[in-house]
Structure formats: structure tokens, C-alpha cells
Coordinates of C-alpha atoms in Angstrom, one line a residue:
Chain A
M1 CA 0.0 0.0 0.0
L2 CA 1.1 3.5 -0.8
A3 CA 0.0 6.3 1.5
C4 CA 0.6 10.1 1.7
A5 CA -0.3 11.9 4.9
N6 CA -0.6 15.7 4.7
V7 CA 2.2 15.8 2.2
A8 CA 3.2 19.3 1.0
K9 CA 5.9 20.8 -1.1
T10 CA 7.0 24.5 -1.2
Y11 CA 9.7 25.7 -3.6
E12 CA 11.9 28.6 -2.6
T13 CA 12.2 31.0 -5.6
A14 CA 13.7 34.5 -6.1
R15 CA 10.1 35.8 -6.0
G16 CA 9.2 34.1 -2.8
N17 CA 8.0 30.7 -1.7
V18 CA 5.7 28.8 -4.1
G19 CA 3.4 26.1 -2.7
A20 CA 3.3 23.3 -5.3
V21 CA 1.5 20.7 -3.2
K22 CA -0.6 21.8 -0.2
G23 CA -1.2 19.0 2.2
I24 CA -2.5 16.0 0.3
D25 CA -3.8 12.8 2.0
L26 CA -3.9 9.9 -0.3
T27 CA -3.9 6.1 -0.3
I28 CA -3.3 3.8 -3.2
E29 CA -3.8 0.1 -2.7
R30 CA -1.2 -2.5 -3.9
G31 CA -1.8 -3.4 -7.5
E32 CA -4.0 -0.4 -8.2
F33 CA -3.6 1.7 -11.3
A34 CA -4.1 5.4 -10.4
A35 CA -3.9 8.3 -12.8
I36 CA -3.2 11.8 -11.6
I37 CA -4.5 14.5 -13.8
G38 CA -4.6 18.3 -13.6
R39 CA -3.5 21.4 -15.4
S40 CA 0.1 22.4 -15.8
G41 CA 1.6 23.7 -12.6
S42 CA -1.1 22.0 -10.5
G43 CA 1.5 20.0 -8.5
K44 CA 1.0 16.5 -10.2
S45 CA 4.7 16.0 -10.9
S46 CA 5.8 17.3 -7.5
L47 CA 3.4 14.9 -5.8
L48 CA 4.7 12.0 -8.0
A49 CA 8.3 13.0 -7.1
M50 CA 7.6 12.9 -3.4
I51 CA 5.8 9.5 -3.7
G52 CA 8.8 8.2 -5.6
G53 CA 11.5 9.4 -3.1
L54 CA 12.8 11.9 -5.6
S55 CA 11.9 15.1 -3.9
R56 CA 11.7 15.6 -0.1
P57 CA 8.3 16.9 1.1
T58 CA 8.3 20.2 3.0
Y59 CA 6.2 18.4 5.4
G60 CA 4.0 15.3 5.6
T61 CA 4.9 11.6 5.2
V62 CA 5.0 9.1 2.4
S63 CA 4.8 5.4 3.2
V64 CA 5.4 2.6 0.7
E65 CA 4.6 -0.9 2.1
D66 CA 4.7 0.5 5.6
T67 CA 8.1 2.1 5.1
D68 CA 8.2 5.9 5.8
I69 CA 10.5 6.5 2.9
W70 CA 11.5 10.1 3.9
A71 CA 12.7 8.9 7.3
L72 CA 15.3 6.7 5.5
A73 CA 19.0 7.9 5.3
D74 CA 20.1 9.0 1.9
D75 CA 21.8 5.8 0.9
Q76 CA 18.9 3.7 2.3
L77 CA 16.5 5.8 0.3
A78 CA 18.6 5.3 -2.9
Q79 CA 18.5 1.5 -2.2
F80 CA 14.7 1.7 -1.7
R81 CA 14.2 3.5 -5.0
N82 CA 16.5 1.1 -6.7
R83 CA 14.8 -2.1 -5.4
R84 CA 11.2 -1.1 -4.9
M85 CA 10.4 1.6 -7.5
G86 CA 10.5 2.0 -11.2
F87 CA 10.4 5.3 -13.0
V88 CA 9.4 6.4 -16.5
F89 CA 9.9 10.1 -17.1
Q90 CA 8.4 12.4 -19.7
F91 CA 11.8 12.9 -21.3
A92 CA 14.0 10.4 -23.1
S93 CA 15.8 9.4 -19.9
L94 CA 18.5 7.0 -21.3
L95 CA 22.2 7.7 -20.8
P96 CA 23.4 8.4 -24.4
T97 CA 26.9 7.0 -23.9
L98 CA 25.6 3.6 -22.8
R99 CA 24.1 0.9 -25.1
I100 CA 20.4 0.2 -24.7
I101 CA 21.1 -3.1 -22.9
D102 CA 23.5 -1.3 -20.5
N103 CA 20.9 1.3 -19.8
V104 CA 18.3 -1.4 -19.0
A105 CA 20.8 -3.3 -16.8
L106 CA 22.1 -0.2 -15.0
P107 CA 19.6 -0.2 -12.0
A108 CA 20.3 -3.9 -11.3
L109 CA 24.0 -3.3 -11.5
L110 CA 23.7 -0.3 -9.2
G111 CA 21.8 -2.6 -6.8
Q112 CA 24.7 -5.0 -6.6
T113 CA 22.7 -8.0 -5.6
R114 CA 22.7 -10.1 -8.7
A115 CA 25.3 -11.7 -10.9
V116 CA 26.2 -9.7 -14.0
T117 CA 25.3 -12.5 -16.3
D118 CA 21.9 -12.8 -14.7
V119 CA 21.3 -9.1 -15.0
Y120 CA 22.2 -9.0 -18.7
E121 CA 20.0 -12.1 -19.4
A122 CA 17.1 -10.4 -17.6
A123 CA 17.7 -7.2 -19.5
A124 CA 17.8 -9.0 -22.9
E125 CA 14.6 -10.9 -22.0
L126 CA 12.8 -7.6 -21.1
L127 CA 13.9 -6.0 -24.3
D128 CA 12.5 -9.0 -26.2
Q129 CA 9.2 -8.8 -24.4
L130 CA 9.0 -5.1 -25.3
G131 CA 9.8 -5.9 -28.9
I132 CA 13.2 -4.2 -29.2
G133 CA 15.5 -7.2 -28.6
G134 CA 17.2 -6.4 -31.8
Y135 CA 18.4 -3.0 -30.5
A136 CA 20.2 -4.3 -27.4
D137 CA 23.6 -3.2 -28.7
A138 CA 22.4 0.0 -30.2
Y139 CA 23.0 3.4 -28.6
P140 CA 19.9 5.5 -27.7
T141 CA 20.5 8.0 -30.5
E142 CA 20.3 5.1 -33.0
V143 CA 16.7 4.2 -32.2
S144 CA 13.3 6.0 -32.4
A145 CA 11.6 7.9 -29.6
G146 CA 9.1 5.0 -29.1
E147 CA 11.9 2.4 -28.9
Q148 CA 13.7 4.6 -26.4
R149 CA 10.5 4.8 -24.3
R150 CA 10.2 1.0 -24.4
A151 CA 13.8 0.7 -23.3
V152 CA 13.0 3.0 -20.4
I153 CA 10.1 0.8 -19.4
A154 CA 12.4 -2.3 -19.6
R155 CA 14.8 -0.4 -17.3
A156 CA 11.9 0.4 -14.9
F157 CA 11.0 -3.4 -14.8
I158 CA 14.5 -4.8 -14.4
N159 CA 14.4 -4.9 -10.5
N160 CA 10.8 -6.1 -10.3
P161 CA 9.6 -3.0 -8.4
I162 CA 6.4 -2.9 -6.4
V163 CA 5.5 0.6 -7.6
L164 CA 5.9 2.0 -11.1
L165 CA 5.7 5.8 -11.3
A166 CA 5.2 7.3 -14.8
D167 CA 5.3 11.1 -15.5
E168 CA 3.7 11.9 -18.8
P169 CA 5.1 8.7 -20.3
T170 CA 3.6 9.1 -23.7
S171 CA 3.6 12.9 -24.1
D172 CA 5.8 13.0 -27.2
L173 CA 4.7 9.7 -28.9
D174 CA 2.3 8.9 -31.7
Q175 CA -1.0 7.3 -30.9
E176 CA 0.0 3.8 -32.0
T177 CA 3.1 3.8 -29.8
E178 CA 1.1 5.4 -27.0
R179 CA -1.3 2.5 -27.1
E180 CA 1.5 -0.1 -27.1
I181 CA 3.2 1.6 -24.1
M182 CA -0.1 1.7 -22.2
D183 CA -0.6 -2.0 -23.0
H184 CA 2.8 -2.8 -21.5
F185 CA 1.9 -0.8 -18.4
R186 CA -1.5 -2.5 -18.0
A187 CA 0.1 -5.9 -18.4
A188 CA 2.7 -5.2 -15.8
N189 CA 0.0 -3.8 -13.5
R190 CA -2.0 -7.0 -13.8
T191 CA 0.5 -9.8 -14.2
R192 CA 3.2 -8.5 -11.8
A193 CA 0.7 -6.9 -9.3
M194 CA 2.7 -3.7 -9.7
T195 CA 1.1 -0.5 -8.3
L196 CA 1.0 2.0 -11.1
V197 CA 0.8 5.7 -10.6
M198 CA 0.7 7.8 -13.8
V199 CA 0.7 11.5 -14.2
T200 CA -1.0 12.6 -17.5
H201 CA -2.7 15.4 -19.3
N202 CA -4.4 12.9 -21.5
L203 CA -7.9 12.1 -20.3
S204 CA -8.4 9.2 -22.6
L205 CA -5.3 7.6 -21.0
A206 CA -6.5 8.5 -17.5
E207 CA -9.8 6.7 -18.3
K208 CA -7.9 3.4 -18.5
A209 CA -6.8 3.7 -14.8
D210 CA -8.7 2.1 -11.9
R211 CA -8.9 5.5 -10.2
V212 CA -8.4 9.0 -11.4
L213 CA -7.1 11.6 -9.0
H214 CA -7.7 15.2 -9.9
I215 CA -5.3 17.9 -8.6
A216 CA -5.8 21.6 -8.8
E217 CA -3.6 24.3 -7.2
G218 CA -1.8 21.7 -5.1
R219 CA -4.8 20.1 -3.7
L220 CA -6.7 16.9 -4.4
V221 CA -10.1 17.9 -5.7
A222 CA -11.5 14.5 -6.8
Chain B
M1 CA 28.6 -13.5 -7.9
P2 CA 29.0 -9.8 -6.8
N3 CA 29.0 -7.3 -9.6
D4 CA 30.9 -4.5 -7.9
S5 CA 33.6 -4.4 -10.5
S6 CA 31.0 -4.4 -13.3
I7 CA 29.3 -1.3 -12.0
R8 CA 32.6 0.4 -11.5
F9 CA 33.6 -0.5 -15.0
L10 CA 30.2 0.8 -16.3
L11 CA 30.5 4.1 -14.3
G12 CA 34.2 4.4 -15.4
R13 CA 33.1 3.9 -19.0
L14 CA 30.4 6.5 -18.5
A15 CA 33.0 8.9 -17.2
L16 CA 35.4 8.3 -20.1
Q17 CA 32.6 8.6 -22.7
N18 CA 31.4 11.8 -21.1
L19 CA 34.8 13.3 -21.9
G20 CA 34.2 12.4 -25.5
R21 CA 30.8 14.1 -25.6
R22 CA 32.1 17.6 -25.7
K23 CA 35.3 17.3 -27.6
P24 CA 36.2 21.0 -27.9
R25 CA 35.7 21.5 -24.2
T26 CA 37.6 18.4 -23.2
F27 CA 40.4 19.4 -25.6
L28 CA 40.6 22.8 -23.9
L29 CA 40.6 21.2 -20.5
L30 CA 43.4 18.8 -21.5
A31 CA 45.3 21.6 -23.2
A32 CA 45.2 23.8 -20.1
V33 CA 46.2 21.0 -17.8
A34 CA 48.9 19.9 -20.3
I35 CA 50.4 23.4 -20.4
C36 CA 50.4 23.6 -16.6
S37 CA 51.8 20.1 -16.1
G38 CA 54.3 20.5 -18.9
A39 CA 55.5 23.8 -17.5
V40 CA 55.8 22.4 -14.0
F41 CA 57.5 19.2 -15.3
T42 CA 59.9 21.1 -17.5
G43 CA 60.5 23.7 -14.9
A44 CA 61.1 21.1 -12.2
V45 CA 63.5 19.1 -14.3
L46 CA 65.4 22.2 -15.6
M47 CA 65.4 23.8 -12.2
R48 CA 66.9 20.7 -10.6
S49 CA 69.4 20.3 -13.5
I50 CA 70.3 24.0 -13.4
E51 CA 70.6 23.8 -9.6
S52 CA 73.0 20.9 -9.9
S53 CA 74.9 22.6 -12.7
M54 CA 75.1 25.9 -10.8
S55 CA 76.1 24.1 -7.7
V56 CA 79.0 22.6 -9.6
G57 CA 79.7 25.8 -11.6
F58 CA 79.6 28.2 -8.8
T59 CA 81.4 25.9 -6.4
R60 CA 84.2 26.0 -9.0
L61 CA 84.4 29.7 -8.3
G62 CA 85.5 28.8 -4.8
A63 CA 84.2 29.1 -1.3
D64 CA 82.7 32.4 0.0
M65 CA 85.1 32.6 2.9
L66 CA 88.2 30.9 4.2
V67 CA 89.1 30.6 7.9
V68 CA 92.8 30.1 8.6
P69 CA 95.1 30.5 11.6
A70 CA 96.0 34.1 12.3
G71 CA 99.4 34.7 10.7
A72 CA 98.9 32.2 7.9
L73 CA 99.7 33.5 4.4
T74 CA 96.8 33.6 1.9
N75 CA 96.6 34.5 -1.7
I76 CA 93.7 37.0 -1.7
T77 CA 93.7 37.4 -5.5
A78 CA 92.9 33.8 -6.2
A79 CA 89.6 32.0 -5.9
L80 CA 89.2 30.4 -2.5
L81 CA 89.7 26.7 -3.5
T82 CA 92.2 25.7 -0.8
A83 CA 94.2 27.0 2.1
E84 CA 97.9 27.6 1.6
P85 CA 100.6 25.3 3.2
T86 CA 101.6 26.5 6.6
D87 CA 102.8 25.1 9.9
L88 CA 100.1 27.0 11.7
T89 CA 97.0 25.0 12.5
L90 CA 93.5 25.2 13.9
D91 CA 91.9 22.8 16.2
D92 CA 89.3 20.6 14.3
S93 CA 86.6 21.4 17.0
I94 CA 86.2 24.7 15.1
V95 CA 84.3 22.9 12.3
G96 CA 81.2 22.3 14.3
R97 CA 81.2 25.7 15.9
L98 CA 81.6 27.4 12.5
Q99 CA 78.7 25.4 11.1
A100 CA 76.6 26.7 14.0
L101 CA 77.2 30.3 13.1
K102 CA 74.2 32.1 11.6
G103 CA 74.6 32.5 7.8
V104 CA 76.9 29.6 7.3
Q105 CA 75.6 26.9 5.0
K106 CA 78.5 24.6 4.4
V107 CA 81.8 24.0 6.1
A108 CA 84.7 22.2 4.4
P109 CA 87.8 21.5 6.5
Q110 CA 91.2 20.9 4.9
L111 CA 94.7 20.1 6.1
I112 CA 97.7 20.7 3.9
F113 CA 101.1 19.2 4.5
R114 CA 103.9 20.3 2.2
T115 CA 106.9 17.9 2.0
D116 CA 109.8 16.9 -0.2
A117 CA 110.3 13.7 1.7
S118 CA 107.3 11.7 0.5
G119 CA 109.6 9.4 -1.5
Y120 CA 107.5 9.9 -4.6
S121 CA 110.2 9.6 -7.2
R122 CA 108.7 11.5 -10.1
G123 CA 110.9 14.6 -10.2
G124 CA 111.5 14.4 -6.5
D125 CA 109.6 17.6 -6.2
M126 CA 108.0 19.2 -3.2
I127 CA 104.4 17.9 -3.0
D128 CA 101.3 19.3 -1.2
L129 CA 99.2 16.6 0.4
I130 CA 95.8 18.1 1.0
A131 CA 93.4 16.2 3.2
F132 CA 89.7 16.9 2.7
D133 CA 86.3 15.5 3.7
P134 CA 84.4 14.3 0.5
D135 CA 81.1 14.6 2.3
S136 CA 81.4 18.3 3.0
D137 CA 83.8 19.2 0.2
I138 CA 82.9 22.2 -1.9
T139 CA 86.1 22.9 -3.9
V140 CA 87.7 19.7 -4.9
R141 CA 85.2 17.3 -6.5
P142 CA 83.4 20.1 -8.5
W143 CA 86.7 20.3 -10.5
L144 CA 87.0 16.6 -11.2
E145 CA 87.6 16.2 -14.9
Q146 CA 88.3 12.5 -15.0
H147 CA 87.7 9.9 -12.4
L148 CA 87.2 6.2 -11.8
H149 CA 83.5 5.0 -12.0
R150 CA 83.1 4.4 -8.3
P151 CA 83.0 6.5 -5.1
I152 CA 86.3 7.8 -3.7
R153 CA 87.6 5.7 -0.8
E154 CA 90.5 5.3 1.5
G155 CA 93.8 4.8 -0.3
D156 CA 92.7 7.0 -3.3
V157 CA 94.3 10.2 -4.4
I158 CA 93.0 13.0 -6.6
V159 CA 95.7 14.9 -8.5
G160 CA 95.7 18.5 -9.5
G161 CA 95.2 19.7 -13.0
R162 CA 98.9 20.3 -13.7
R163 CA 100.1 17.0 -12.6
E164 CA 100.9 14.2 -15.1
E165 CA 99.4 11.2 -13.3
T166 CA 96.2 9.7 -14.8
P167 CA 93.3 8.0 -13.1
G168 CA 93.9 4.3 -12.4
S169 CA 97.7 4.7 -12.0
E170 CA 99.5 4.2 -8.8
M171 CA 101.6 6.5 -6.7
L172 CA 103.9 5.5 -3.9
I173 CA 103.6 8.1 -1.2
F174 CA 105.5 7.6 2.1
G175 CA 106.0 4.0 1.1
R176 CA 102.3 3.3 0.7
P177 CA 100.7 2.8 -2.7
L178 CA 97.8 5.2 -3.5
M179 CA 95.4 4.7 -6.4
V180 CA 94.9 7.8 -8.6
Y181 CA 91.1 8.2 -8.4
G182 CA 90.7 11.3 -10.4
K183 CA 92.3 14.3 -12.0
L184 CA 91.1 17.9 -11.6
A185 CA 90.7 20.6 -14.3
K186 CA 93.2 23.4 -14.3
T187 CA 92.3 26.2 -11.9
A188 CA 95.1 28.7 -12.1
V189 CA 95.4 28.4 -8.3
G190 CA 98.9 26.9 -7.8
T191 CA 98.3 24.8 -4.7
H192 CA 95.1 23.5 -6.2
E193 CA 96.7 22.6 -9.5
R194 CA 99.7 20.8 -8.0
G195 CA 98.1 19.3 -5.0
L196 CA 97.5 15.7 -4.1
F197 CA 94.1 15.4 -2.5
I198 CA 93.4 12.6 -0.1
T199 CA 90.7 11.9 2.4
F200 CA 91.3 12.5 6.1
G201 CA 91.1 8.7 6.5
T202 CA 93.9 8.2 4.0
L203 CA 96.0 10.9 5.8
A204 CA 95.4 9.0 9.1
A205 CA 96.7 5.8 7.5
L206 CA 99.8 7.6 6.3
R207 CA 100.4 9.5 9.5
D208 CA 102.8 7.0 11.2
A209 CA 105.0 6.8 8.1
M210 CA 104.9 10.5 7.7
L211 CA 105.9 11.0 11.4
Q212 CA 108.7 8.5 11.0
I213 CA 110.1 10.2 7.9
C214 CA 109.4 13.8 8.6
G215 CA 109.5 13.9 12.4
T216 CA 106.9 15.7 14.4
K217 CA 105.3 18.6 12.5
A218 CA 102.4 20.7 13.6
P219 CA 100.0 19.6 10.8
L220 CA 100.6 16.0 11.6
E221 CA 99.4 16.4 15.2
P222 CA 96.0 14.7 15.7
N223 CA 92.8 16.8 15.2
K224 CA 94.5 19.7 13.4
L225 CA 93.4 21.6 10.3
S226 CA 95.1 24.1 8.0
G227 CA 91.9 26.0 7.2
V228 CA 88.2 25.8 6.8
L229 CA 86.3 26.9 3.6
L230 CA 82.8 28.3 4.1
E231 CA 79.8 28.6 1.9
L232 CA 77.2 31.1 3.0
A233 CA 73.5 30.6 3.1
P234 CA 71.3 32.7 0.8
G235 CA 70.8 36.2 2.3
A236 CA 73.8 36.0 4.6
T237 CA 76.6 38.6 4.1
T238 CA 80.3 38.0 4.3
Q239 CA 80.6 40.9 6.8
Q240 CA 78.0 39.4 9.1
V241 CA 79.7 36.0 9.1
R242 CA 83.2 37.5 9.4
F243 CA 82.3 39.5 12.5
A244 CA 80.5 36.5 14.0
A245 CA 83.6 34.3 13.4
L246 CA 86.1 36.8 14.7
A247 CA 83.9 37.5 17.8
N248 CA 83.6 33.8 18.6
F249 CA 87.1 32.4 17.8
A250 CA 90.5 33.7 18.9
G251 CA 93.6 33.2 16.7
I252 CA 91.9 33.0 13.4
K253 CA 92.0 35.0 10.2
V254 CA 89.0 35.3 7.9
V255 CA 89.5 35.7 4.1
S256 CA 86.5 36.7 1.9
A257 CA 86.0 36.0 -1.8
E258 CA 84.8 38.7 -4.1
S259 CA 81.4 39.7 -2.9
M260 CA 79.9 39.7 -6.5
L261 CA 80.3 36.0 -6.8
T262 CA 78.7 35.4 -3.5
S263 CA 75.8 37.7 -4.5
I264 CA 75.3 35.9 -7.8
R265 CA 75.2 32.5 -6.1
Q266 CA 72.8 33.7 -3.4
G267 CA 70.6 35.5 -6.0
L268 CA 70.3 32.4 -8.1
A269 CA 69.3 30.3 -5.1
A270 CA 66.5 32.9 -4.4
L271 CA 65.5 32.9 -8.0
L272 CA 65.1 29.1 -8.1
D273 CA 62.9 29.4 -4.9
G274 CA 60.8 32.0 -6.7
V275 CA 60.3 29.6 -9.7
L276 CA 59.1 27.0 -7.3
G277 CA 56.6 29.5 -5.8
L278 CA 55.3 30.3 -9.3
M279 CA 54.8 26.6 -10.0
V280 CA 52.7 26.2 -6.9
I281 CA 50.6 29.3 -8.0
M282 CA 50.2 27.7 -11.4
F283 CA 48.9 24.4 -10.0
V284 CA 46.5 26.2 -7.6
S285 CA 45.1 28.3 -10.5
T286 CA 44.7 25.1 -12.6
A287 CA 42.7 23.5 -9.7
L288 CA 40.4 26.6 -9.6
M289 CA 39.9 26.5 -13.4
V290 CA 39.1 22.8 -13.3
S291 CA 36.6 23.5 -10.5
V292 CA 34.9 26.2 -12.5
M293 CA 34.8 24.0 -15.5
F294 CA 33.4 21.0 -13.7
S295 CA 30.8 23.3 -12.1
A296 CA 29.6 24.1 -15.6
I297 CA 29.9 20.4 -16.7
I298 CA 27.8 19.3 -13.8
T299 CA 25.2 22.0 -14.3
E300 CA 24.9 20.8 -17.9
R301 CA 24.5 17.2 -16.8
R302 CA 22.1 17.7 -13.9
R303 CA 19.4 15.7 -15.6
E304 CA 21.7 12.7 -16.2
L305 CA 22.9 12.9 -12.5
G306 CA 19.3 13.2 -11.3
L307 CA 18.4 10.2 -13.4
L308 CA 21.3 8.1 -12.0
K309 CA 20.2 9.0 -8.5
A310 CA 16.6 8.2 -9.3
I311 CA 17.4 4.7 -10.4
G312 CA 19.4 4.1 -7.2
A313 CA 22.9 5.5 -7.6
R314 CA 24.3 6.3 -4.1
R315 CA 25.9 9.7 -3.4
S316 CA 29.3 8.1 -3.2
Q317 CA 28.8 6.5 -6.7
V318 CA 27.8 9.9 -8.2
V319 CA 30.7 11.7 -6.6
G320 CA 33.1 8.9 -7.5
M321 CA 32.0 9.0 -11.2
L322 CA 32.6 12.7 -11.4
L323 CA 35.9 12.6 -9.6
A324 CA 37.0 9.7 -11.9
E325 CA 36.1 11.8 -14.9
A326 CA 38.0 14.9 -13.7
G327 CA 41.0 12.8 -12.5
L328 CA 41.1 10.9 -15.7
A329 CA 40.9 14.1 -17.9
T330 CA 43.6 15.9 -15.9
A331 CA 45.8 12.8 -15.7
I332 CA 45.7 12.6 -19.5
G333 CA 46.5 16.3 -19.7
G334 CA 49.4 15.7 -17.3
V335 CA 50.8 12.9 -19.4
L336 CA 50.5 15.0 -22.6
G337 CA 52.2 17.9 -20.8
C338 CA 55.1 15.8 -19.6
L339 CA 55.6 14.3 -23.1
V340 CA 55.6 17.8 -24.7
G341 CA 58.0 18.9 -21.9
V342 CA 60.4 16.1 -22.8
I343 CA 60.2 16.9 -26.5
L344 CA 60.9 20.7 -25.8
M345 CA 63.8 19.9 -23.6
R346 CA 65.3 17.6 -26.3
I347 CA 64.8 20.4 -28.8
Y348 CA 66.4 23.1 -26.7
E349 CA 69.0 20.8 -25.1
H350 CA 71.9 21.7 -27.4
S351 CA 71.4 25.5 -27.2
L352 CA 70.9 25.4 -23.4
V353 CA 74.0 23.3 -22.8
Y354 CA 76.0 25.5 -25.2
Y355 CA 75.0 28.8 -23.5
L356 CA 75.7 27.4 -20.1
D357 CA 79.0 26.0 -21.2
R358 CA 79.9 29.5 -22.5
M359 CA 79.1 30.8 -19.0
G360 CA 81.6 28.3 -17.7
V361 CA 78.8 26.2 -16.1
P362 CA 79.0 22.5 -17.1
F363 CA 75.3 21.5 -17.6
V364 CA 74.4 18.4 -15.6
W365 CA 71.1 16.7 -16.8
L366 CA 69.1 14.9 -14.1
D367 CA 69.3 11.2 -13.9
S368 CA 66.6 9.7 -16.3
R369 CA 65.1 7.8 -13.4
L370 CA 64.6 11.0 -11.4
V371 CA 63.1 12.6 -14.5
A372 CA 60.6 9.7 -14.7
V373 CA 59.8 10.1 -11.0
I374 CA 59.2 13.9 -11.5
G375 CA 57.0 13.0 -14.5
V376 CA 54.9 10.5 -12.5
L377 CA 54.6 13.0 -9.7
C378 CA 53.4 15.7 -12.1
V379 CA 50.8 13.4 -13.6
G380 CA 49.7 12.3 -10.1
L381 CA 49.5 15.9 -9.0
A382 CA 47.5 16.9 -12.1
S383 CA 45.1 14.0 -11.5
L384 CA 44.8 15.0 -7.8
I385 CA 44.2 18.6 -8.7
G386 CA 41.5 17.6 -11.2
A387 CA 39.7 15.4 -8.6
T388 CA 40.1 18.2 -6.0
G389 CA 38.8 20.8 -8.3
A390 CA 35.7 18.7 -9.1
L391 CA 35.1 17.6 -5.5
Y392 CA 33.0 20.5 -4.4
P393 CA 30.7 20.7 -7.5
A394 CA 30.3 16.9 -7.4
W395 CA 29.5 16.9 -3.7
R396 CA 27.0 19.6 -4.1
A397 CA 25.3 17.8 -7.0
S398 CA 25.2 14.5 -5.0
R399 CA 23.4 16.3 -2.2
S400 CA 20.6 17.5 -4.4
D401 CA 17.2 15.7 -4.6
P402 CA 17.0 13.7 -7.9
H403 CA 13.8 15.6 -8.8
D404 CA 15.6 19.0 -8.4
L405 CA 18.4 17.8 -10.7
I406 CA 15.9 16.5 -13.3
R407 CA 13.6 19.5 -13.1
A408 CA 16.4 22.0 -13.8
E409 CA 16.7 20.6 -17.2
L410 CA 13.1 20.7 -18.2

């Protein structure tokens, strides 16, 4: 289970403090697919970053499977992100100097719990499942945006996370690729019992979720 | 099977490939470090070589001062290379006390015994046996023109420049065979050119025979010296040391060399210290430049660092990767700088040696092993400076939340 209690985020800027998220209480059950929608600047991405252990809340707590993640030390939190969470960002988040398969294997290698050969076998298998097995040795700039996004999904799956967080995962993709990506998300959500939290502007994508959370001006409104 | 080495390899590869991403900037970084390291390497090698050469060259100009017994005759027009033969002596306890005087850098004792009873048959001339201490010597070995390829030892003799003996030949002095270890260049100082230089140990071994043949003579008494040559420390003046010596020791005479030579020697020592200071400043400025450059590099790659942190990279891994990148780049720059330095030194070697020879200074290159050690130190220092320069920006980036790093790019 994923729970936020009175979680808030205020950014300090030159023009004063800006409240991005203003005290949200939220619970998402294990295996649930939740979509977070809202206008630009409503606080969706900030909320997702706090849930994912990427941005420290100004106040409030975030618990994942009964672990208060923001009470963890820096290295423990890094390990938690590595082993329990998967991320798909809205930008092409592959390291350009590493091959596709190295990018996919990277979280598992950083985790340092599995043999290198096992990691690369798992990475190759994931790439096959996502239909880009033939590009394992290619560099990110040598493949299309859709193929890059599939590689990012493979990377998010490599450590079998319990939570997958996706921030506008299909924003720059065509409809066909968008549909394929969503199918992969849905399959992972169902077959791996992976909790899926997705931030999107796209209402038709949000409709595919089990629950839609609407944020406006930093507050949960529906 | 743990995969620690695999992730290190991957992060190391990432660091290396990052250097190749912005080739012009990497080239500028390498060039700046190469220039700095090359200058420091070349400067250090030349400075040490010139220091050795000057040490030999200026020592050939003689000591700065000579302390002899009051009443002893001295040739004040000649360079201070040796005392003159005399029956007057000093007690050898003066050596330690002279060394303790402020402004005195080196103290070289000598004892001269002039005799025509040595039994050395070649011409049956009067000979000057001059005992010296090879460890503190400043006026004999710098003039060595030829010598055997081993250290001087008891039973050896060095002959003056106007003598006919050659290294490796044998001389029978007071019935004891002495091996000619080396021959000095001509100095135009009579006693120095005709002298037979032996260690105090060799003199002690000859003493019984000398006493038997020559009878009791003042220079043959134990613990006696004919004179002490002094070299002054940088900044010290001959007047200062002269007054201190005369105030502390009775029955001595102090002879000074031409003050210009002393000034030149001291000035050069100060100049070389200044060059060392400049090198330190150069390295510090390079460290600052690397730091500024890596601040910019890290700002540019905030999203990538944020991504690495998001997928589980620990702070130490992020810092390590950036330090490896900086250390690697500056080490490569250091290697290039040293190679360019070696090439430049080879190009200018002939003209440098020629000009120094014209100045009467025999140029002495550093031993190649020492040059290699200086090169390794320069590369190590360059790498250390790169890592030090990148440390603060890397540490700052590693402290940031992954989302802040990622967001800055959007």
C-alpha cells in the first residue's frame, strides 16, 4: 500500500515561496492503477516525485509498504528507490553514452545484488518482451523515440519494483506507440501486481486507470 | 557473484565517454592541464638540473670565505679553493662551531702538508698533500675532470690539473701505494693545480709513516686543520659571518671571496625558490579552473545525474564517477604535458648546454630515473588537482534531490 499523509511541497524561488503541493492525503492500494490529472503547474509531478522518493516533502509523510521513505537515510532511500520503485519520465531518460542493454541493466548493476550475467540475461529478455530485442547493442540516439521509451520501461522493470511511477510517459509519442506503451503498463500492473501511478494530461489515457485523482492548485479535488 | 567491479567499469566507461561528448571543451581542459603540467614538469627538471649545474659551476668559483690560523699567508687574489701550506693549524673542533654560526651553509675543512720527503720519485719535487672531507667538500670534487667510476675511498688520491698522473695509475707516497682516483681541471690556483688530494682517512693511514720520515710537525698532530672553507646561506653577508667568526674564535683570520660571486650564487638560489613558488601558484590556478569547468559540466548534466540518483545510484557513486572523470581528464592532460616537456627539452637541449658552457657552467642533466619520477609526480598531481577541483561541485550535486536535478533541465 502507498500512503501520503498531509504531504506538501513548497519551492523557494527568487520571487518568494511557491506552494506546489498543499497538504494531500492519499492512499493507493497494492496493484491499483491510479492516474493523476490536472493542469500544468497544479502539482502533479511534484506529488509523484515525493511519492517516488525523488523530492523531499516540505512536510508530511509518504509510506510505501509501511516504510516511511523520507525517514530513511540518503543511501537507504537510494537503495529503496533502486529495489522497490520503477520510473518512466516524460523525457528520453536514457544515458546516451551507454548501449540500450547497459541502460536497462544499470539499475540492477547499481543494486549490486545479482550476478552480472543474470542481470544482462534479464535485460535481454525484457527487451525481447517489449519488442526491441534487436536493438540491445544500439545506442539511444540510434533508435526511435518510441523504442527509447520501451527501453526506459524495460529499465523500470529490471528490478521487479512494487511501484511504477510514470510522469507523462507518452507525451511525445504517436497514438499507436502510446497505445502499445499503455498495454505494457497495464500488463505489468495486472501480471506483476505492480502498483501503477501515472501523471498525465491525456484524459483518454486516464480513463484506463482504476482510479483518477484530480489535482488543482496543489490540492486533491477529486 | 557480486558485480561491484562491473558497475565500477560501467561508471568508469560512462566517465570516459562523457569526456568524448564535448570534444572542444575536453580538448581545452586537456590543453590547459597539459600546459600547466608541462610547465611544471619542464620547470622542475630544468630547475633541478640547473641547480646541480650551478652548484658545480659556482662551487668552481670557490668558497665564499676561508678561515685560517692568524698569521697564515693567503693568496687573496685567487679563488678560495684551498688553504695555503703552513705550519700554523686550527683545532678541528672549530668545524662544528663554525657550522653553528648564523649565515653559514657549508663548512669544508682541509689540512695541507707540504713535503719533499714523500719518497714519490717523479721529479723528487715538493708535494702538497691536501686532506679533505668528501662529504662536506665544496672545492675539490666540482673540479673533477676525469675519475674512476666508483665512489672515492681510503687509499685513493686525486691529482691537481697540472700533474701528469692519470686515473687508475698508482703513486707510492711515504711507502704506501695510492690509487689515482681522479684528476682535476686546471684552476690557475697553484696549490690546487699541483696538490694531491686525499681523504682524512687516507691521511690518518699515512700519518705513522709521515711522522717516522718527517718527524713531528704541527700539521701531523691529531685533530688539526690548516683551514676551513665556508659557503654562505642565501641572504647571509660576508661581513656578518666575518664579524661573528672573529667575535667567537680567537687566533683566526677570515678571508672573503669577491662579494659579487657570493651575491650571484645567493641571487640564483633565491630565483630558483621563486620559480618553485610560481609553479605552486600555477597548479592552484589550474585547480580553480578545473573546479569552475566542472561546475559548468555538472550543471549541464544535472538531468543525467538526477536520473542516476533516481534509479538508485548512491551519493558516493555519483561523486566517484565525477571525480574519476575529472581525475582521468587531468591525468591525460598531465601525461601530454610531460611528453611535450620532454620533447621541448630535447629540442632546446643543445642550445641550453651551449650557452651554459659559455658561461663556464657544465650542464648536468638529471638522472633519467629522477626525470621519470618527476613526470609521474606531475601526472599524479595533475590528477589529484582535477579530482580536488571537481570535488566541491560533485559533492553539491550529490546532495541535491533527484527531482531537483531532473527538473532543472526541463
